[in-house]
Short mmCIF file of C-alpha atoms in Angstrom, two decimals:
data_model
loop_
_atom_site.label_atom_id
_atom_site.label_comp_id
_atom_site.label_asym_id
_atom_site.label_seq_id
_atom_site.Cartn_x
_atom_site.Cartn_y
_atom_site.Cartn_z
CA MET A 18 112.35 72.37 163.46
CA LYS A 19 111.91 75.06 160.84
CA LYS A 20 112.24 74.23 157.14
CA ILE A 21 114.16 76.70 154.99
CA ILE A 22 114.38 76.12 151.25
CA LEU A 23 116.98 77.83 149.05
CA PHE A 24 116.24 78.04 145.33
CA ILE A 25 119.08 77.97 142.80
CA GLY A 26 118.62 77.94 139.04
CA THR A 27 121.58 79.71 137.44
CA ARG A 28 125.34 79.69 137.88
CA PRO A 29 125.40 83.17 139.53
CA GLU A 30 122.70 82.10 141.98
CA ALA A 31 124.72 79.03 142.94
CA ILE A 32 127.92 81.03 143.42
CA LYS A 33 126.18 83.51 145.69
CA MET A 34 123.83 81.18 147.56
CA LEU A 35 126.09 78.22 148.36
CA PRO A 36 128.32 80.14 150.86
CA LEU A 37 125.06 81.09 152.59
CA ALA A 38 123.89 77.47 152.54
CA ILE A 39 127.11 76.46 154.29
CA GLU A 40 126.44 79.00 157.07
CA LEU A 41 122.75 78.16 157.41
CA LYS A 42 123.53 74.45 157.81
CA LYS A 43 125.37 75.36 161.03
CA ILE A 44 122.02 76.26 162.64
CA LYS A 45 120.94 72.97 164.23
CA SER A 46 117.34 74.09 164.80
CA ASN A 47 116.68 74.49 161.07
CA LYS A 48 116.35 72.00 158.23
CA ILE A 49 118.04 73.47 155.15
CA ILE A 50 116.79 72.26 151.77
CA ILE A 51 118.62 73.24 148.57
CA CYS A 52 116.50 73.05 145.44
CA SER A 53 118.21 73.25 142.04
CA THR A 54 115.71 74.03 139.29
CA GLY A 55 118.43 73.65 136.66
CA GLN A 56 117.86 76.79 134.56
CA HIS A 57 121.62 76.63 133.74
CA LYS A 58 121.80 72.85 133.96
CA GLU A 59 124.92 72.41 131.85
CA ILE A 60 127.08 74.77 133.95
CA LEU A 61 125.32 74.56 137.32
CA ASN A 62 126.59 71.16 138.43
CA SER A 63 130.23 72.30 138.27
CA VAL A 64 129.50 75.07 140.81
CA PHE A 65 127.94 72.58 143.23
CA LYS A 66 131.03 70.42 142.78
CA VAL A 67 133.43 73.31 143.49
CA PHE A 68 131.59 74.13 146.74
CA GLU A 69 131.31 70.41 147.59
CA ILE A 70 127.55 70.58 148.05
CA LYS A 71 124.81 68.49 146.47
CA PRO A 72 121.26 69.83 146.02
CA ASP A 73 118.59 68.04 148.05
CA ILE A 74 116.12 68.48 145.19
CA ASN A 75 117.26 68.49 141.57
CA LEU A 76 114.47 69.37 139.14
CA ASN A 77 116.57 69.43 135.93
CA LEU A 78 114.02 71.62 134.18
CA PHE A 79 116.25 73.11 131.50
CA ASP A 80 115.67 71.78 128.01
CA ILE A 81 117.21 73.56 125.02
CA SER A 82 114.21 72.56 122.89
CA ILE A 83 111.65 74.54 124.94
CA ASP A 84 111.07 78.28 124.77
CA TYR A 85 111.49 80.78 127.61
CA ASP A 86 107.78 81.00 128.45
CA THR A 87 107.51 77.22 128.74
CA LEU A 88 110.57 77.13 131.02
CA LEU A 89 109.00 79.70 133.37
CA THR A 90 105.75 77.75 133.41
CA ASN A 91 107.59 74.53 134.20
CA ILE A 92 109.53 76.17 137.05
CA TYR A 93 106.33 77.54 138.59
CA SER A 94 104.48 74.24 138.32
CA SER A 95 107.36 72.18 139.78
CA VAL A 96 108.11 74.59 142.62
CA SER A 97 104.42 74.81 143.58
CA LYS A 98 104.34 71.04 143.99
CA ILE A 99 107.36 71.28 146.31
CA PHE A 100 105.64 73.92 148.46
CA LYS A 101 102.48 71.81 148.74
CA LYS A 102 104.48 68.74 149.74
CA LEU A 103 107.13 70.22 152.06
CA LYS A 104 105.28 73.26 153.47
CA PRO A 105 108.53 75.17 154.27
CA ASP A 106 108.56 78.07 156.74
CA LEU A 107 110.83 80.24 154.58
CA ALA A 108 111.79 80.39 150.92
CA MET A 109 115.08 82.11 150.03
CA VAL A 110 115.74 83.47 146.55
CA HIS A 111 118.59 85.45 145.10
CA GLY A 112 118.94 88.56 142.99
CA ASP A 113 117.01 89.17 139.81
CA THR A 114 116.82 86.02 137.70
CA ALA A 115 113.68 84.64 136.09
CA ASN A 116 114.13 81.59 138.29
CA SER A 117 114.14 83.68 141.49
CA MET A 118 111.13 85.72 140.40
CA ILE A 119 109.06 82.63 139.59
CA CYS A 120 110.06 80.83 142.82
CA ALA A 121 109.19 83.94 144.84
CA LEU A 122 105.84 84.26 143.06
CA SER A 123 104.97 80.66 143.85
CA ALA A 124 106.00 81.12 147.51
CA PHE A 125 103.90 84.29 147.73
CA ASN A 126 100.86 82.52 146.29
CA HIS A 127 101.31 79.72 148.83
CA LYS A 128 101.62 82.25 151.69
CA ILE A 129 105.17 81.19 152.50
CA LYS A 130 107.52 83.84 153.83
CA ILE A 131 110.22 84.99 151.41
CA ALA A 132 113.78 86.17 152.08
CA HIS A 133 115.48 88.05 149.23
CA VAL A 134 119.28 87.84 149.12
CA GLU A 135 121.01 90.67 147.20
CA ALA A 136 117.99 92.93 147.55
CA GLY A 137 117.60 96.60 146.66
CA LEU A 138 119.81 96.83 143.57
CA ARG A 139 118.37 99.30 141.05
CA SER A 140 119.53 100.67 137.69
CA LYS A 141 116.42 102.95 137.56
CA ASN A 142 115.81 101.78 133.99
CA ASN A 143 113.27 99.00 133.44
CA LYS A 144 114.76 98.18 130.04
CA SER A 145 118.38 97.89 131.19
CA PRO A 146 119.20 95.32 132.40
CA TRP A 147 116.17 93.70 130.80
CA PRO A 148 114.18 91.95 132.18
CA GLU A 149 116.16 91.71 135.45
CA GLU A 150 115.40 95.24 136.65
CA VAL A 151 111.68 94.50 136.70
CA TYR A 152 112.15 91.00 138.13
CA ARG A 153 114.06 92.25 141.16
CA LYS A 154 111.38 94.88 141.85
CA MET A 155 108.71 92.19 141.71
CA ILE A 156 110.67 90.05 144.17
CA SER A 157 111.03 93.01 146.55
CA ASN A 158 107.28 93.59 146.52
CA MET A 159 106.63 89.96 147.49
CA SER A 160 109.44 89.49 150.03
CA ASP A 161 109.21 89.60 153.82
CA PHE A 162 112.94 90.00 154.49
CA HIS A 163 115.51 91.89 152.42
CA PHE A 164 119.28 91.38 152.62
CA CYS A 165 121.05 94.34 150.99
CA PRO A 166 124.71 94.38 149.92
CA THR A 167 125.15 98.16 150.45
CA LYS A 168 123.64 101.21 152.10
CA LEU A 169 122.57 102.50 148.67
CA ASN A 170 120.50 99.32 148.18
CA TYR A 171 118.98 99.91 151.63
CA VAL A 172 117.96 103.46 150.68
CA ASN A 173 116.43 102.21 147.43
CA LEU A 174 114.12 99.92 149.41
CA LEU A 175 113.21 102.63 151.92
CA ASN A 176 112.24 104.84 148.97
CA GLU A 177 109.92 102.05 147.83
CA GLU A 178 108.28 102.03 151.29
CA ILE A 179 109.76 98.73 152.45
CA ASN A 180 109.69 98.53 156.27
CA LYS A 181 113.24 99.16 157.54
CA LYS A 182 112.73 96.55 160.30
CA ASN A 183 112.79 93.90 157.58
CA ILE A 184 115.95 95.14 155.84
CA LEU A 185 119.51 94.20 156.76
CA ILE A 186 122.71 95.53 155.17
CA THR A 187 124.98 92.50 154.84
CA GLY A 188 127.51 92.99 152.07
CA ASN A 189 127.36 90.66 149.07
CA THR A 190 127.69 86.90 149.45
CA VAL A 191 129.81 86.78 146.28
CA ILE A 192 132.66 88.28 148.33
CA ASP A 193 132.28 85.32 150.68
CA ALA A 194 132.49 83.03 147.64
CA VAL A 195 135.63 84.66 146.21
CA GLN A 196 137.47 84.56 149.53
CA LEU A 197 136.40 80.98 150.15
CA ILE A 198 137.66 79.86 146.71
CA LEU A 199 140.98 81.73 146.88
CA LYS A 200 141.67 80.35 150.35
CA LYS A 201 140.67 76.84 149.32
CA THR A 202 142.82 76.77 146.15
CA LYS A 203 145.90 78.75 147.27
CA LYS A 204 147.94 75.84 148.64
CA ASN A 205 145.97 72.95 147.18
CA LYS A 206 148.39 70.80 145.18
CA ASN A 207 145.65 68.98 143.29
CA PHE A 208 143.99 72.23 142.29
CA ASN A 209 147.27 73.87 141.28
CA LYS A 210 148.04 70.90 139.06
CA LYS A 211 144.59 71.18 137.46
CA TYR A 212 144.96 74.95 137.08
CA LEU A 213 148.37 74.74 135.37
CA SER A 214 147.06 72.09 133.02
CA PHE A 215 144.05 74.27 132.20
CA LYS A 216 146.23 77.33 131.50
CA ARG A 217 148.39 75.29 129.12
CA LEU A 218 145.27 73.99 127.39
CA ILE A 219 143.92 77.47 126.63
CA GLY A 220 147.33 79.09 126.07
CA PHE A 221 147.23 81.40 129.09
CA ASN A 222 150.74 82.73 129.79
CA SER A 223 150.82 84.57 133.12
CA ASN A 224 153.58 86.89 131.87
CA LEU A 225 151.46 88.40 129.07
CA ASN A 226 148.77 91.10 129.08
CA ASN A 227 145.85 88.69 129.38
CA ILE A 228 142.34 90.12 129.07
CA ILE A 229 139.38 88.06 130.28
CA VAL A 230 136.08 88.78 128.49
CA THR A 231 132.57 87.61 129.38
CA ILE A 232 129.40 88.63 127.59
CA HIS A 233 125.88 87.23 127.94
CA ARG A 234 123.15 89.84 128.52
CA ARG A 235 120.04 90.04 126.37
CA GLU A 236 120.85 93.66 125.49
CA LYS A 237 123.72 92.29 123.39
CA TYR A 238 121.57 90.16 121.09
CA GLY A 239 121.53 91.18 117.41
CA ASP A 240 123.47 94.23 116.20
CA ASN A 241 125.15 94.89 119.56
CA ILE A 242 126.97 91.54 119.65
CA ASN A 243 128.16 92.06 116.07
CA HIS A 244 129.47 95.53 116.93
CA PHE A 245 131.18 94.13 120.02
CA CYS A 246 132.98 91.53 117.91
CA GLU A 247 134.32 94.25 115.62
CA GLU A 248 135.62 96.22 118.62
CA ILE A 249 137.31 93.15 120.09
CA LYS A 250 139.04 92.52 116.75
CA LYS A 251 140.56 96.02 117.00
CA LEU A 252 141.64 95.35 120.59
CA ALA A 253 143.33 92.10 119.53
CA LYS A 254 145.76 94.11 117.37
CA LEU A 255 147.30 95.63 120.51
CA ASP A 256 149.88 93.99 122.81
CA VAL A 257 147.32 91.69 124.48
CA LYS A 258 145.96 88.17 124.50
CA ILE A 259 142.18 87.91 124.82
CA PHE A 260 140.25 85.02 126.38
CA ILE A 261 136.49 85.07 125.81
CA THR A 262 134.27 82.65 127.74
CA VAL A 263 131.57 81.57 125.29
CA HIS A 264 128.11 81.60 126.86
CA HIS A 265 125.85 78.67 125.97
CA ASN A 266 123.05 80.93 124.62
CA PRO A 267 123.05 80.68 120.80
CA ASN A 268 122.29 84.42 120.49
CA ILE A 269 125.76 85.02 121.92
CA LYS A 270 127.62 81.83 121.04
CA ILE A 271 126.95 81.78 117.27
CA PRO A 272 128.09 85.39 116.55
CA LEU A 273 131.23 84.99 118.71
CA ILE A 274 132.27 81.84 116.84
CA LYS A 275 131.37 83.32 113.47
CA HIS A 276 133.33 86.56 113.89
CA LEU A 277 136.16 85.68 116.29
CA GLN A 278 137.04 81.99 116.04
CA ASN A 279 140.13 82.41 113.87
CA VAL A 280 141.30 85.89 114.91
CA LYS A 281 144.90 86.22 116.12
CA ASN A 282 145.31 86.88 119.87
CA ILE A 283 141.70 85.83 120.58
CA ASN A 284 140.94 82.54 122.31
CA LEU A 285 137.33 81.38 122.62
CA ILE A 286 136.98 79.11 125.64
CA PRO A 287 133.97 77.24 127.10
CA PRO A 288 132.44 78.29 130.44
CA VAL A 289 135.09 77.80 133.13
CA ASP A 290 134.69 76.11 136.52
CA TYR A 291 134.35 78.79 139.19
CA ASP A 292 137.55 77.93 141.06
CA LEU A 293 139.54 78.12 137.82
CA PHE A 294 137.76 81.29 136.74
CA ILE A 295 138.44 83.22 139.96
CA ASN A 296 142.13 82.35 139.69
CA LEU A 297 142.15 83.46 136.03
CA LEU A 298 140.64 86.80 137.07
CA ASN A 299 143.31 87.05 139.74
CA GLU A 300 146.03 86.66 137.10
CA SER A 301 144.42 88.81 134.41
CA PHE A 302 145.68 92.21 133.26
CA PHE A 303 142.15 93.58 133.12
CA VAL A 304 138.61 92.33 132.44
CA ILE A 305 135.83 93.25 130.01
CA SER A 306 132.33 92.13 130.95
CA ASP A 307 128.60 92.84 131.11
CA SER A 308 128.24 90.62 134.19
CA GLY A 309 126.86 91.94 137.46
CA GLY A 310 128.77 89.44 139.59
CA ILE A 311 132.14 90.30 138.07
CA GLN A 312 131.55 93.96 138.94
CA GLU A 313 131.48 92.81 142.56
CA GLU A 314 134.17 90.12 142.43
CA LEU A 315 136.86 92.40 141.00
CA THR A 316 136.51 94.93 143.81
CA ILE A 317 138.46 92.59 146.09
CA ILE A 318 140.54 90.88 143.42
CA GLY A 319 141.93 94.25 142.44
CA LYS A 320 141.87 94.21 138.64
CA PRO A 321 140.39 96.95 136.42
CA LEU A 322 137.02 96.21 134.84
CA ILE A 323 135.51 97.67 131.68
CA VAL A 324 131.73 97.33 131.89
CA ILE A 325 130.15 96.98 128.44
CA ARG A 326 126.74 98.23 129.56
CA SER A 327 124.89 101.55 129.47
CA ASN A 328 123.35 101.12 132.93
CA THR A 329 124.42 99.31 136.07
CA GLU A 330 122.81 98.46 139.38
CA ARG A 331 126.34 98.23 140.87
CA ILE A 332 126.92 101.96 140.63
CA GLU A 333 129.14 101.95 143.76
CA ALA A 334 131.96 100.36 141.74
CA VAL A 335 131.76 103.08 139.08
CA ILE A 336 131.65 105.90 141.64
CA LYS A 337 134.64 104.49 143.56
CA SER A 338 136.83 103.96 140.45
CA LYS A 339 136.66 100.18 140.31
CA SER A 340 134.63 99.88 137.11
CA ILE A 341 134.72 101.89 133.88
CA MET A 342 131.37 101.90 132.07
CA VAL A 343 131.63 102.33 128.29
CA GLY A 344 128.10 101.50 127.09
CA ASP A 345 126.42 98.71 125.15
CA ASN A 346 127.40 99.85 121.69
CA SER A 347 130.33 102.21 122.00
CA ASN A 348 133.75 102.90 120.50
CA LYS A 349 135.01 103.86 123.98
CA LEU A 350 136.05 100.26 124.61
CA ILE A 351 139.25 100.66 122.61
CA GLU A 352 139.97 104.11 124.03
CA VAL A 353 139.74 102.89 127.64
CA SER A 354 141.66 99.68 126.88
CA GLU A 355 144.55 101.66 125.41
CA LEU A 356 144.65 103.86 128.51
CA LEU A 357 144.85 100.80 130.77
CA ILE A 358 147.63 99.34 128.62
CA ASN A 359 149.70 102.50 128.17
CA SER A 360 149.12 104.58 131.31
CA LYS A 361 150.47 103.19 134.60
CA SER A 362 148.70 105.90 136.63
CA TYR A 363 145.35 105.23 134.93
CA TYR A 364 145.75 101.49 135.48
CA ALA A 365 146.70 102.00 139.15
CA LYS A 366 143.56 104.09 139.72
CA TYR A 367 141.30 101.16 138.81
CA SER A 368 143.33 98.25 140.18
CA LYS A 369 143.14 99.00 143.90
CA VAL A 370 141.33 96.56 146.19
CA LYS A 371 138.22 98.20 147.66
CA GLN A 372 135.73 96.62 150.05
CA LEU A 373 132.62 98.10 148.44
CA TYR A 374 130.48 94.99 148.87
CA GLY A 375 131.52 93.79 152.30
CA ILE A 376 134.42 91.94 153.88
CA GLY A 377 133.29 88.37 153.30
CA ASP A 378 130.87 87.93 156.21
CA ALA A 379 127.54 88.48 154.41
CA SER A 380 126.49 84.83 154.76
CA SER A 381 127.24 84.92 158.48
CA LYS A 382 125.16 88.09 158.96
CA ILE A 383 122.21 86.62 157.08
CA SER A 384 122.47 83.36 158.99
CA LYS A 385 122.44 85.18 162.35
CA PHE A 386 119.36 87.17 161.27
CA ILE A 387 117.56 83.96 160.25
CA LYS A 388 118.52 82.31 163.54
CA LYS A 389 116.89 85.17 165.49
CA LEU A 390 113.68 84.67 163.53
#
């Protein structure tokens, strides 16, 4: 029996890896081990709960009192001990997080084969997103197998001289996650009761122009987050109601509370359980975000997205009129928002459902590839 270990440290990793874990567990000849390092400990457990999966190994490494370098060191040390003890045949990591990079590095140093899920994304700018652009390149250089969401990602890897025999275009597993959640919650009476209660709690009226906002990237720290708050204040004066999920990082959380806590038409809400969040996106008027995952999720939810970044590795969504990129520190946010509010034709252009990142079978494709190995 082959041992396959999946590493999960952040909320996005959990969302995109757990549908894959469900598929992999169907292969009887493999032993699937899910290791949670706990980089996002306070919001990670809720994702496991939504997908009804418990990690086999829970390291709980996150500690708000330690610095970033110490966290990376702790992840490496703990994961290395796991490799020495379990001696897995394959380590699977996702995307571009610090957690994935460190777990891949440890696997590489222990001569364990590595599979990279969501491989080949490139912004072509090492400083944006920082440090993720460099992390994902490092993971590619160490990996044995590469699972790409799109053909463009595939070409990126070919250009970096990755052997095409080890690359598979799969679509993105986040599409699997969205479809799984929407199907699971659609006719679930217990969920619908919870969802209605949650909407009442935060003041979300489905008949209004509700805008969902998420912001968390390191590029926003300092002056950029302050500028963003000023732009959101202007947006709040229009015929909208704004809901901002407040990230736990103090570099984001403190400025948001300081500048926006008591502003009319702006509601600051804590991180939302994934099943609730997907349904909120589904009922939103449009979304403003710097998240990579949301750029993918909204392609099949069919809501316009304003991307508050200067570069994106999900360029397909911009090219195909699903995302509107306005920059990190730009006044275009208000201009584009007003167009979405006032122009039906402009809104319609960006609200169509488009299968840019697969049809929801990425996990199945990856699982079949692993089974052949």
